Structure formats: C-alpha cells, structure tokens
Amino acid sequence: MGRSRSDLLRLLSMGMVLAIHATGFYEHSFVRQHDYLSQDFLAVLLNQLARFSVPVFVTLSGFGLTRKYMESARNGGAIRIPLASFYKHRLYKIGLPFLFYTILYLCLQGQIQKAFAEENVWELIPYFYRKGADYHFYFFHIIFECYAVYPFLLLGLFRLSHRWRWVALFLSFLAQLYVSSPAHIWLSDWPRPPFLFSAFILYWQFPLILGIVTALNPLPAKKAVGRAMLAATIFAFGLVLFDYLFWSYRSGEPGDFNHFTRMSVMIFAALFFWTFAAWPDSEKDRPWIGYAAGLSFHVYIVHTWFLRGLEILLPRNVLLVLGSLILVSFLWAMLLDRMLTWPWLRNLLGLEAKRSALPG
C-alpha cells in the first residue's frame, strides 16, 4: 500500500469519525424506539459502518512508521530507531498540540478557573493522561501509549521470521478478544484484567501490531486477494450491525455496548485495512487526497466545536448536519493552511508543515 492509498484511508477514516459524532444523538433515540423506518436507524447504520475508523487510525500509525524505518533496513540491514529523537519528534508533533488544545478547551469550559478558585488544581491532572478536555481527546491518550511501546514492538517483531510474525499477530488477536466486549460477559468466570480506562494500550495493542506486521509482511497486492478481503469486510460489517442491534435490546444506553474495542469492530477494522492493503495501487496521481489527509489531524481536534454549532443552527437531519460538518471543518482547516506559514504555529495547531501547497 503506497502513500496515496494510505492517505485515502486516513481521509476516509477521518470522515467516518465525523459521522460517528454527528450520529450520536440518533443512537439514543433508536435504542428507545427501535424504529427501523426512520433517520435514527440510518444514523445507526452510518455509525456502525464508521466504527472501523479509530482502530484503523492506530493501524495506519503502526504501518506508516514501520514503512519509514524499513528504509534503514534495505539490503539486509537492521532497523534502527534512535529512541531519544523518536520520542522528541512525537512529543513535538502530537504532544504540543495536545497540551495547547487541552489547556485552551479547559479554559473555554471554565475548568481551569474553577480549579484555581477552589484551590484544587490537582483535579486538572487526569485531563492530561486519562480523561479528555473534549469527549474525543481520548485518542491522544491511545496514540501516546502506542508511541511509547512502538519502538520495542517493532524491534521485537523485526527479529522474528516471516512466519513467526503472523503467529505473534494471531496471539495479539487472541489477547485482544480476551479484553474486548462482550468477553466480560461471555468469559465472566475467567480471570479478568482490572479495567483502567478505555484508552489503555491493553485494549489497542492489536491494531498497532496489525499495522507493524502488515508493513513487515506485505499482503500480495492482487485484485483477487482484495476482492476476498472486501467480501470478508462486508460480512464483518454485518456482524458489527447484528452485535449492536442484539445488545440494543438489552440496554437502553449505547455507551454500555457500543465500543470501538468490541470484538466485532476489531475484526471489521482489521479486514477493512487489509482490503486497502491488498488492493493494487492505482497509477493515477490524486494530490487532493494527500492535501486533505494532511488537514485531517486539525479537523479531528476542532470539529466538535463546529458540530455543536451546527446542531443548534440546522434542522435535525443527520445527512445535512454531517455534510455541513465535513464541509465546514475542512474549509476552516484549508483557510488556516493558507494563512499560516510559521512552522511552529502550524505544528501547535495540528497542521502538517509539508502540506502547505494547494494541488493544482
């Protein structure tokens, strides 16, 4: 899978994250009424289809970084990861935007002022390692933990033979199933690891290892393989939807059962990624895909504020709100991309420096 294909998958995943957040309200309405001839059910379909997005983001991180470091291993060389520079770069690219937006959002919400007024500053600390200043900031914690263990996973998997990497991936998959819902119900009599928080690496190790192994052991890029993966992905989506509907009749709160780390979602996301990895790359150059993908990190960070405004201004129509959210979020990111030239400021706001030129 080349850069253009991975950019397309990244951009598609970003659009699906926006779909998840734009359809959240309708989930609660559907669970209460189970009206299959309503936009509530349409929203549920979109929401469940979009569930691949966050696991695929993690997989793309492992895949992209591994492809980068494999360049140093050409002609039989060993992979080398200078740990100090690796962590320094990640803290600069991801850590600084996280710190900036967390403080900004906590200020806008009045949390910092409240903590100082009550002389209880310590209550702010969980926002920086476990909680989120906004409801989607959990992904920062996931990616920080993935980056923390990534160099060691890559070096360990690189030393394995081709066959043993697949074995390691299979063991990772089994471990993922053991901690993924509804294992806590099906395997309730088995020893269970203590639950810490949903962004903990224990619940996200399989997508990361999937990306690393797929980069080290590339799938054959053939249409027949891609079609087989696509068929399996469609079947897996059916399982995701069935899984959701099954539990929706047993709980009135979607948060009880609609997790990214559900067994069915992890299988669906892995097959979705493999479909893109196995499909032969197109020779057509699509610079707009790469450009828009470069804006996606900033869009991820700020889109929830646009969503809150659109939900007030627009009629309650899921497709209208979602379409407007995608349009407004990316237009805003493009505007900033045109206006800002200072590298440090672009980085602070989550804009990639290398995406500064609009494609012709």
Short mmCIF file of C-alpha atoms in Angstrom, two decimals:
data_model
loop_
_atom_site.label_atom_id
_atom_site.label_comp_id
_atom_site.label_asym_id
_atom_site.label_seq_id
_atom_site.Cartn_x
_atom_site.Cartn_y
_atom_site.Cartn_z
CA MET A 1 0.00 0.00 0.00
CA GLY A 2 1.59 3.24 -1.19
CA ARG A 3 1.35 6.72 0.30
CA SER A 4 -1.59 7.75 -1.88
CA ARG A 5 -3.62 4.72 -0.78
CA SER A 6 -2.79 5.21 2.90
CA ASP A 7 -3.70 8.91 2.60
CA LEU A 8 -7.06 7.91 1.12
CA LEU A 9 -7.69 5.52 4.00
CA ARG A 10 -6.67 8.16 6.51
CA LEU A 11 -9.01 10.71 4.93
CA LEU A 12 -11.88 8.22 4.78
CA SER A 13 -11.34 7.31 8.43
CA MET A 14 -11.42 10.99 9.36
CA GLY A 15 -14.74 11.41 7.58
CA MET A 16 -16.09 8.41 9.46
CA VAL A 17 -15.04 9.87 12.81
CA LEU A 18 -17.13 12.93 11.97
CA ALA A 19 -20.00 10.59 11.07
CA ILE A 20 -19.79 8.89 14.46
CA HIS A 21 -20.02 12.17 16.32
CA ALA A 22 -22.78 13.56 14.10
CA THR A 23 -24.95 10.47 14.65
CA GLY A 24 -24.57 10.11 18.41
CA PHE A 25 -27.90 11.76 19.27
CA TYR A 26 -29.86 9.48 16.95
CA GLU A 27 -28.39 6.37 18.58
CA HIS A 28 -30.13 7.16 21.84
CA SER A 29 -33.41 7.78 20.03
CA PHE A 30 -33.14 4.49 18.13
CA VAL A 31 -32.37 2.47 21.25
CA ARG A 32 -35.51 3.86 22.90
CA GLN A 33 -37.88 3.22 19.98
CA HIS A 34 -36.19 0.77 17.57
CA ASP A 35 -37.83 2.44 14.60
CA TYR A 36 -36.21 0.88 11.53
CA LEU A 37 -38.02 3.23 9.13
CA SER A 38 -36.51 6.41 10.49
CA GLN A 39 -33.40 8.51 10.20
CA ASP A 40 -32.47 7.14 13.62
CA PHE A 41 -31.76 3.77 12.04
CA LEU A 42 -29.98 5.43 9.10
CA ALA A 43 -27.77 7.15 11.66
CA VAL A 44 -27.12 3.82 13.38
CA LEU A 45 -26.08 2.29 10.04
CA LEU A 46 -23.66 5.17 9.44
CA ASN A 47 -22.40 5.00 13.00
CA GLN A 48 -21.68 1.28 12.88
CA LEU A 49 -20.14 1.46 9.41
CA ALA A 50 -17.84 4.20 10.71
CA ARG A 51 -16.64 2.14 13.68
CA PHE A 52 -13.59 0.94 11.74
CA SER A 53 -12.14 4.46 11.80
CA VAL A 54 -10.37 4.73 15.15
CA PRO A 55 -8.79 1.24 15.10
CA VAL A 56 -7.68 1.91 11.51
CA PHE A 57 -6.06 5.19 12.60
CA VAL A 58 -3.98 3.20 15.11
CA THR A 59 -3.14 0.60 12.46
CA LEU A 60 -2.09 3.30 9.99
CA SER A 61 0.24 4.76 12.62
CA GLY A 62 1.99 1.43 13.09
CA PHE A 63 2.04 0.76 9.36
CA GLY A 64 3.35 4.17 8.32
CA LEU A 65 6.08 4.34 10.96
CA THR A 66 7.24 0.83 10.13
CA ARG A 67 7.44 1.60 6.42
CA LYS A 68 9.55 4.63 7.30
CA TYR A 69 12.00 2.69 9.45
CA MET A 70 12.19 -0.18 6.98
CA GLU A 71 14.11 2.17 4.68
CA SER A 72 17.08 1.78 7.03
CA ALA A 73 16.84 -2.00 6.75
CA ARG A 74 17.19 -2.22 2.97
CA ASN A 75 19.71 -4.72 1.63
CA GLY A 76 19.65 -6.81 4.78
CA GLY A 77 20.37 -4.02 7.25
CA ALA A 78 18.89 -3.81 10.72
CA ILE A 79 16.11 -1.45 11.70
CA ARG A 80 17.40 1.37 13.87
CA ILE A 81 15.21 3.66 15.94
CA PRO A 82 17.07 6.40 17.84
CA LEU A 83 14.81 6.46 20.89
CA ALA A 84 15.63 9.99 22.03
CA SER A 85 14.89 11.56 18.65
CA PHE A 86 11.84 9.32 18.14
CA TYR A 87 10.16 10.41 21.37
CA LYS A 88 11.25 14.02 20.95
CA HIS A 89 9.68 14.18 17.49
CA ARG A 90 6.42 12.57 18.68
CA LEU A 91 6.18 14.95 21.63
CA TYR A 92 6.66 17.89 19.28
CA LYS A 93 4.21 16.70 16.61
CA ILE A 94 1.49 15.30 18.89
CA GLY A 95 2.31 16.36 22.44
CA LEU A 96 2.45 20.11 21.87
CA PRO A 97 -0.93 20.31 20.05
CA PHE A 98 -2.46 18.11 22.75
CA LEU A 99 -1.12 20.34 25.50
CA PHE A 100 -2.22 23.54 23.73
CA TYR A 101 -5.75 22.40 22.92
CA THR A 102 -6.27 20.76 26.30
CA ILE A 103 -5.42 23.99 28.12
CA LEU A 104 -7.48 26.03 25.63
CA TYR A 105 -10.55 23.81 25.93
CA LEU A 106 -10.32 23.64 29.73
CA CYS A 107 -10.17 27.45 29.79
CA LEU A 108 -13.18 27.76 27.48
CA GLN A 109 -15.12 25.36 29.70
CA GLY A 110 -14.12 27.25 32.86
CA GLN A 111 -12.43 24.19 34.34
CA ILE A 112 -9.08 25.89 34.96
CA GLN A 113 -10.69 28.96 36.51
CA LYS A 114 -12.85 26.72 38.73
CA ALA A 115 -9.86 24.64 39.85
CA PHE A 116 -7.87 27.74 40.84
CA ALA A 117 -10.86 29.36 42.54
CA GLU A 118 -11.41 26.23 44.62
CA GLU A 119 -7.65 25.81 45.17
CA ASN A 120 -7.87 22.30 43.75
CA VAL A 121 -5.51 22.37 40.78
CA TRP A 122 -4.82 18.65 41.15
CA GLU A 123 -8.23 17.84 39.70
CA LEU A 124 -6.93 19.01 36.30
CA ILE A 125 -4.17 16.39 36.11
CA PRO A 126 -6.36 13.47 34.87
CA TYR A 127 -7.18 15.50 31.74
CA PHE A 128 -3.56 15.12 30.68
CA TYR A 129 -3.23 11.35 30.98
CA ARG A 130 -6.63 9.66 31.24
CA LYS A 131 -9.60 11.97 30.70
CA GLY A 132 -10.09 14.35 27.81
CA ALA A 133 -10.73 18.08 27.67
CA ASP A 134 -13.27 17.18 24.97
CA TYR A 135 -15.01 13.86 24.51
CA HIS A 136 -12.84 12.80 21.55
CA PHE A 137 -9.48 13.60 23.14
CA TYR A 138 -9.20 10.01 24.38
CA PHE A 139 -7.47 9.31 21.05
CA PHE A 140 -4.48 11.37 22.16
CA HIS A 141 -4.02 9.04 25.12
CA ILE A 142 -4.29 6.00 22.85
CA ILE A 143 -1.70 7.28 20.43
CA PHE A 144 0.69 8.39 23.19
CA GLU A 145 0.68 4.90 24.65
CA CYS A 146 1.10 3.33 21.21
CA TYR A 147 4.11 5.54 20.52
CA ALA A 148 5.56 4.67 23.93
CA VAL A 149 5.68 0.94 23.14
CA TYR A 150 6.07 1.12 19.35
CA PRO A 151 9.91 1.06 19.10
CA PHE A 152 10.11 -2.06 21.25
CA LEU A 153 7.31 -3.84 19.39
CA LEU A 154 8.91 -3.06 16.03
CA LEU A 155 12.38 -4.22 17.06
CA GLY A 156 10.95 -7.41 18.53
CA LEU A 157 8.77 -8.22 15.52
CA PHE A 158 11.54 -7.35 13.07
CA ARG A 159 13.78 -10.00 14.61
CA LEU A 160 11.14 -12.69 14.08
CA SER A 161 10.89 -14.73 10.91
CA HIS A 162 8.11 -14.09 8.42
CA ARG A 163 6.04 -16.98 9.80
CA TRP A 164 6.53 -16.11 13.45
CA ARG A 165 5.34 -12.56 12.85
CA TRP A 166 1.98 -13.97 11.77
CA VAL A 167 1.99 -16.15 14.88
CA ALA A 168 2.67 -13.08 17.02
CA LEU A 169 -0.18 -11.24 15.30
CA PHE A 170 -2.54 -14.15 15.95
CA LEU A 171 -1.59 -14.21 19.64
CA SER A 172 -2.13 -10.45 19.77
CA PHE A 173 -5.57 -11.01 18.22
CA LEU A 174 -6.48 -13.61 20.85
CA ALA A 175 -5.35 -11.25 23.61
CA GLN A 176 -7.48 -8.51 22.05
CA LEU A 177 -10.56 -10.74 22.03
CA TYR A 178 -9.98 -11.59 25.68
CA VAL A 179 -10.21 -7.95 26.75
CA SER A 180 -12.83 -6.84 24.20
CA SER A 181 -16.54 -6.70 24.92
CA PRO A 182 -18.57 -8.81 25.33
CA ALA A 183 -15.80 -11.05 26.74
CA HIS A 184 -16.56 -9.62 30.19
CA ILE A 185 -19.98 -11.30 29.87
CA TRP A 186 -19.10 -14.46 27.94
CA LEU A 187 -15.98 -15.15 30.00
CA SER A 188 -17.13 -13.71 33.30
CA ASP A 189 -15.93 -16.79 35.21
CA TRP A 190 -12.40 -16.44 33.83
CA PRO A 191 -9.76 -14.23 35.48
CA ARG A 192 -10.29 -10.70 34.19
CA PRO A 193 -7.66 -7.95 34.00
CA PRO A 194 -8.66 -4.89 36.02
CA PHE A 195 -10.27 -2.16 33.91
CA LEU A 196 -8.22 1.03 34.00
CA PHE A 197 -9.59 3.32 31.27
CA SER A 198 -10.76 2.75 27.71
CA ALA A 199 -7.69 4.36 26.10
CA PHE A 200 -5.28 1.98 27.87
CA ILE A 201 -2.85 0.25 25.49
CA LEU A 202 -4.10 -3.18 26.57
CA TYR A 203 -7.28 -2.54 24.56
CA TRP A 204 -5.46 -1.17 21.49
CA GLN A 205 -2.38 -3.34 21.07
CA PHE A 206 -3.83 -5.48 18.26
CA PRO A 207 -4.49 -2.64 15.76
CA LEU A 208 -0.97 -1.34 16.37
CA ILE A 209 0.67 -4.74 15.91
CA LEU A 210 -1.51 -5.35 12.84
CA GLY A 211 -0.03 -2.26 11.19
CA ILE A 212 3.54 -3.24 12.06
CA VAL A 213 3.19 -6.83 10.85
CA THR A 214 1.41 -5.82 7.64
CA ALA A 215 4.28 -3.45 6.83
CA LEU A 216 6.89 -6.12 7.58
CA ASN A 217 4.95 -8.91 5.83
CA PRO A 218 3.10 -7.15 2.97
CA LEU A 219 -0.04 -8.79 1.62
CA PRO A 220 0.06 -9.70 -2.09
CA ALA A 221 -1.34 -6.70 -3.99
CA LYS A 222 -3.74 -8.59 -6.23
CA LYS A 223 -7.35 -7.84 -7.10
CA ALA A 224 -8.38 -11.39 -6.24
CA VAL A 225 -6.98 -11.00 -2.73
CA GLY A 226 -8.51 -7.54 -2.43
CA ARG A 227 -11.92 -8.83 -3.51
CA ALA A 228 -11.73 -11.66 -1.00
CA MET A 229 -10.86 -9.16 1.73
CA LEU A 230 -13.72 -6.90 0.62
CA ALA A 231 -16.21 -9.77 0.81
CA ALA A 232 -14.94 -10.65 4.29
CA THR A 233 -15.19 -6.99 5.31
CA ILE A 234 -18.83 -6.78 4.19
CA PHE A 235 -19.62 -9.92 6.18
CA ALA A 236 -17.79 -8.49 9.20
CA PHE A 237 -19.86 -5.31 8.98
CA GLY A 238 -22.96 -7.50 9.14
CA LEU A 239 -21.60 -8.93 12.40
CA VAL A 240 -20.96 -5.43 13.73
CA LEU A 241 -24.53 -4.37 12.98
CA PHE A 242 -26.03 -7.57 14.39
CA ASP A 243 -23.89 -7.19 17.50
CA TYR A 244 -25.13 -3.62 18.01
CA LEU A 245 -28.79 -4.48 17.46
CA PHE A 246 -28.59 -7.54 19.72
CA TRP A 247 -27.29 -5.56 22.67
CA SER A 248 -29.51 -2.54 21.95
CA TYR A 249 -32.49 -4.63 23.06
CA ARG A 250 -30.72 -5.43 26.33
CA SER A 251 -29.55 -1.97 27.37
CA GLY A 252 -31.00 1.49 26.93
CA GLU A 253 -27.59 3.19 26.99
CA PRO A 254 -25.43 2.81 23.82
CA GLY A 255 -22.33 3.56 25.87
CA ASP A 256 -22.78 0.19 27.56
CA PHE A 257 -22.17 -1.80 24.38
CA ASN A 258 -21.11 0.47 21.51
CA HIS A 259 -17.33 0.40 22.00
CA PHE A 260 -14.59 0.70 19.39
CA THR A 261 -12.90 -2.26 21.04
CA ARG A 262 -15.82 -4.64 20.61
CA MET A 263 -14.76 -7.99 19.17
CA SER A 264 -16.82 -7.48 16.02
CA VAL A 265 -15.45 -3.96 15.42
CA MET A 266 -11.83 -5.06 15.78
CA ILE A 267 -12.37 -7.82 13.21
CA PHE A 268 -14.21 -5.44 10.87
CA ALA A 269 -11.49 -2.77 11.15
CA ALA A 270 -8.67 -5.26 10.53
CA LEU A 271 -10.34 -6.61 7.40
CA PHE A 272 -11.14 -3.08 6.21
CA PHE A 273 -7.47 -2.16 6.50
CA TRP A 274 -6.35 -5.35 4.76
CA THR A 275 -8.74 -4.64 1.88
CA PHE A 276 -6.91 -1.38 1.23
CA ALA A 277 -3.52 -3.02 1.75
CA ALA A 278 -4.23 -5.88 -0.68
CA TRP A 279 -5.89 -3.88 -3.45
CA PRO A 280 -3.39 -2.91 -6.19
CA ASP A 281 -2.40 0.75 -6.11
CA SER A 282 -3.72 2.99 -8.86
CA GLU A 283 -1.20 4.77 -11.08
CA LYS A 284 -3.30 7.95 -11.06
CA ASP A 285 -1.90 10.83 -9.06
CA ARG A 286 -4.52 12.39 -6.77
CA PRO A 287 -2.81 15.30 -5.00
CA TRP A 288 -6.07 16.48 -3.40
CA ILE A 289 -6.27 13.30 -1.36
CA GLY A 290 -2.84 13.86 0.11
CA TYR A 291 -3.57 17.52 0.75
CA ALA A 292 -6.87 16.86 2.52
CA ALA A 293 -5.33 14.00 4.52
CA GLY A 294 -2.73 16.46 5.77
CA LEU A 295 -5.51 18.60 7.22
CA SER A 296 -7.23 15.71 8.98
CA PHE A 297 -5.37 15.99 12.31
CA HIS A 298 -6.51 19.59 12.76
CA VAL A 299 -10.02 18.65 11.63
CA TYR A 300 -10.11 15.88 14.23
CA ILE A 301 -9.19 18.29 17.00
CA VAL A 302 -11.62 21.14 16.23
CA HIS A 303 -14.62 19.55 14.53
CA THR A 304 -16.62 19.01 17.73
CA TRP A 305 -16.99 22.76 18.18
CA PHE A 306 -18.38 23.15 14.68
CA LEU A 307 -20.70 20.21 15.35
CA ARG A 308 -22.13 21.85 18.46
CA GLY A 309 -22.90 24.99 16.47
CA LEU A 310 -24.41 23.14 13.51
CA GLU A 311 -26.67 21.10 15.79
CA ILE A 312 -28.12 24.39 17.06
CA LEU A 313 -28.38 26.15 13.69
CA LEU A 314 -29.56 23.35 11.39
CA PRO A 315 -32.74 21.25 11.44
CA ARG A 316 -32.34 17.80 12.93
CA ASN A 317 -31.33 15.99 9.75
CA VAL A 318 -28.39 13.63 10.09
CA LEU A 319 -27.19 13.83 6.48
CA LEU A 320 -27.48 17.63 6.39
CA VAL A 321 -25.56 18.01 9.65
CA LEU A 322 -22.88 15.50 8.64
CA GLY A 323 -22.38 17.01 5.19
CA SER A 324 -22.18 20.51 6.65
CA LEU A 325 -19.77 19.34 9.34
CA ILE A 326 -17.38 17.82 6.81
CA LEU A 327 -17.55 20.89 4.58
CA VAL A 328 -17.13 23.50 7.31
CA SER A 329 -14.38 21.61 9.16
CA PHE A 330 -12.21 21.09 6.10
CA LEU A 331 -12.83 24.61 4.75
CA TRP A 332 -11.71 26.01 8.10
CA ALA A 333 -8.58 23.84 8.03
CA MET A 334 -7.85 24.94 4.45
CA LEU A 335 -8.25 28.58 5.46
CA LEU A 336 -5.75 28.21 8.29
CA ASP A 337 -3.44 26.28 5.98
CA ARG A 338 -3.46 29.21 3.54
CA MET A 339 -2.98 31.84 6.24
CA LEU A 340 -0.32 30.31 8.49
CA THR A 341 3.28 29.95 7.39
CA TRP A 342 5.23 29.80 10.66
CA PRO A 343 6.18 26.12 11.17
CA TRP A 344 5.94 26.27 14.97
CA LEU A 345 2.42 27.75 14.85
CA ARG A 346 1.24 25.26 12.23
CA ASN A 347 2.51 22.43 14.38
CA LEU A 348 0.90 23.86 17.52
CA LEU A 349 -2.48 23.96 15.77
CA GLY A 350 -2.13 20.47 14.31
CA LEU A 351 -1.36 21.41 10.70
CA GLU A 352 1.29 19.49 8.79
CA ALA A 353 4.13 21.66 7.53
CA LYS A 354 4.59 19.63 4.36
CA ARG A 355 1.03 20.20 3.14
CA SER A 356 1.48 23.93 2.57
CA ALA A 357 0.90 23.94 -1.21
CA LEU A 358 -2.56 23.52 -2.71
CA PRO A 359 -2.52 20.97 -5.53
CA GLY A 360 -3.01 22.42 -9.00
#
